Amino acid sequence: MKFNEPIGSTEWAGLILRIPLGLFMLLAALLKIDNLEGFINTVKSFGVLKSEFANVTFGFLFPWIELFVSVLLILGLWVNLACIVGMILLSSIVYAHGLFGPQIPFNKDVILIFVLFALMFTGSGRLGVDFQKKS
């Protein structure tokens, strides 16, 4: 093995990036959906959205959109769309929480945004629906 060369094909990079990220987002979405009222109250507590309607709408739609994005990522279907929507969702969390957390010197959501951005360059990778459609 040479240390200055990739160890494999970039066709596998998309798979390696999207499956764990998709599963992470799936679990996060399911936890929010399981306690939807609690998540809506969390959205209200941020105080970012000014109207009650906006808070309830955003709090209700966010986990379902996150679920949709996670399924697309896991399947490797419409990966670019999933990445863009995922980056928008995660950016809204970063905006609400701030760039840095109170106890840690970084925000995991910023890292996930960069992973989604990288995934747009690699594509779905092997075993993804998008990859199979190209073949």
CSV table of C-alpha atoms in Angstrom, one decimal, residues 7-101:
chain,number,residue,atom,x,y,z
A,7,ILE,CA,-6.8,2.7,-1.4
A,8,GLY,CA,-9.9,2.2,-3.6
A,9,SER,CA,-12.2,3.5,-6.2
A,10,THR,CA,-14.2,6.7,-5.7
A,11,GLU,CA,-17.3,4.6,-6.6
A,12,TRP,CA,-17.2,3.3,-3.1
A,13,ALA,CA,-16.8,6.7,-1.4
A,14,GLY,CA,-20.4,7.6,-2.0
A,15,LEU,CA,-21.6,4.4,-0.4
A,16,ILE,CA,-19.3,4.9,2.6
A,17,LEU,CA,-20.5,8.5,3.1
A,18,ARG,CA,-24.2,8.1,2.5
A,19,ILE,CA,-25.1,5.0,4.4
A,20,PRO,CA,-24.0,6.1,7.9
A,21,LEU,CA,-25.2,9.6,7.3
A,22,GLY,CA,-28.6,8.3,6.1
A,23,LEU,CA,-28.9,6.0,9.1
A,24,PHE,CA,-28.0,8.9,11.5
A,25,MET,CA,-30.6,11.2,9.9
A,26,LEU,CA,-33.2,8.4,9.9
A,27,LEU,CA,-32.7,7.8,13.6
A,28,ALA,CA,-32.8,11.5,14.3
A,29,ALA,CA,-36.0,11.9,12.3
A,30,LEU,CA,-37.7,8.9,14.0
A,31,LEU,CA,-36.9,10.3,17.4
A,32,LYS,CA,-38.4,13.7,16.5
A,33,ILE,CA,-41.5,12.1,15.0
A,34,ASP,CA,-41.9,9.9,18.1
A,35,ASN,CA,-42.1,13.0,20.2
A,36,LEU,CA,-43.5,15.5,17.7
A,37,GLU,CA,-45.0,17.8,20.3
A,38,GLY,CA,-41.8,18.0,22.2
A,39,PHE,CA,-39.9,18.8,19.0
A,40,ILE,CA,-42.4,21.6,18.2
A,41,ASN,CA,-41.8,23.0,21.7
A,42,THR,CA,-38.1,22.8,21.1
A,43,VAL,CA,-38.5,24.8,17.9
A,44,LYS,CA,-40.6,27.4,19.8
A,45,SER,CA,-37.9,27.7,22.5
A,46,PHE,CA,-35.3,28.7,20.0
A,47,GLY,CA,-37.3,31.9,19.4
A,48,VAL,CA,-36.0,32.2,15.8
A,49,LEU,CA,-39.4,32.1,14.1
A,50,LYS,CA,-41.7,34.9,15.2
A,51,SER,CA,-45.2,33.4,14.6
A,52,GLU,CA,-46.8,30.5,16.3
A,53,PHE,CA,-48.0,29.2,12.9
A,54,ALA,CA,-44.4,29.2,11.6
A,55,ASN,CA,-43.1,27.4,14.7
A,56,VAL,CA,-45.7,24.7,14.5
A,57,THR,CA,-45.4,24.3,10.7
A,58,PHE,CA,-41.6,24.1,10.8
A,59,GLY,CA,-41.6,21.8,13.8
A,60,PHE,CA,-44.1,19.5,12.2
A,61,LEU,CA,-42.5,19.4,8.7
A,62,PHE,CA,-38.8,19.3,9.7
A,63,PRO,CA,-38.7,15.6,10.9
A,64,TRP,CA,-40.8,14.4,8.0
A,65,ILE,CA,-38.5,16.1,5.5
A,66,GLU,CA,-35.5,14.7,7.4
A,67,LEU,CA,-37.0,11.3,7.1
A,68,PHE,CA,-37.5,11.7,3.4
A,69,VAL,CA,-33.9,12.9,3.0
A,70,SER,CA,-32.5,9.9,5.0
A,71,VAL,CA,-34.4,7.4,2.9
A,72,LEU,CA,-33.1,8.9,-0.3
A,73,LEU,CA,-29.6,8.8,1.1
A,74,ILE,CA,-29.9,5.2,2.2
A,75,LEU,CA,-31.3,4.1,-1.2
A,76,GLY,CA,-28.8,6.2,-3.1
A,77,LEU,CA,-31.7,7.8,-5.0
A,78,TRP,CA,-31.6,11.5,-6.1
A,79,VAL,CA,-28.5,12.0,-4.0
A,80,ASN,CA,-27.9,15.6,-5.1
A,81,LEU,CA,-31.5,16.6,-4.2
A,82,ALA,CA,-31.1,14.8,-0.8
A,83,CYS,CA,-27.8,16.6,-0.1
A,84,ILE,CA,-29.2,20.0,-1.0
A,85,VAL,CA,-32.3,19.6,1.2
A,86,GLY,CA,-30.2,18.0,3.9
A,87,MET,CA,-27.8,21.0,3.9
A,88,ILE,CA,-30.7,23.4,4.2
A,89,LEU,CA,-32.1,21.4,7.2
A,90,LEU,CA,-28.8,21.2,8.9
A,91,SER,CA,-28.1,24.9,8.2
A,92,SER,CA,-31.4,25.8,9.9
A,93,ILE,CA,-30.2,23.9,13.0
A,94,VAL,CA,-26.8,25.6,12.9
A,95,TYR,CA,-28.6,29.0,12.6
A,96,ALA,CA,-30.9,28.2,15.6
A,97,HIS,CA,-28.1,26.8,17.8
A,98,GLY,CA,-25.3,29.0,16.7
A,99,LEU,CA,-22.0,28.0,15.0
A,100,PHE,CA,-20.4,26.6,18.2
A,101,GLY,CA,-22.0,24.8,21.1
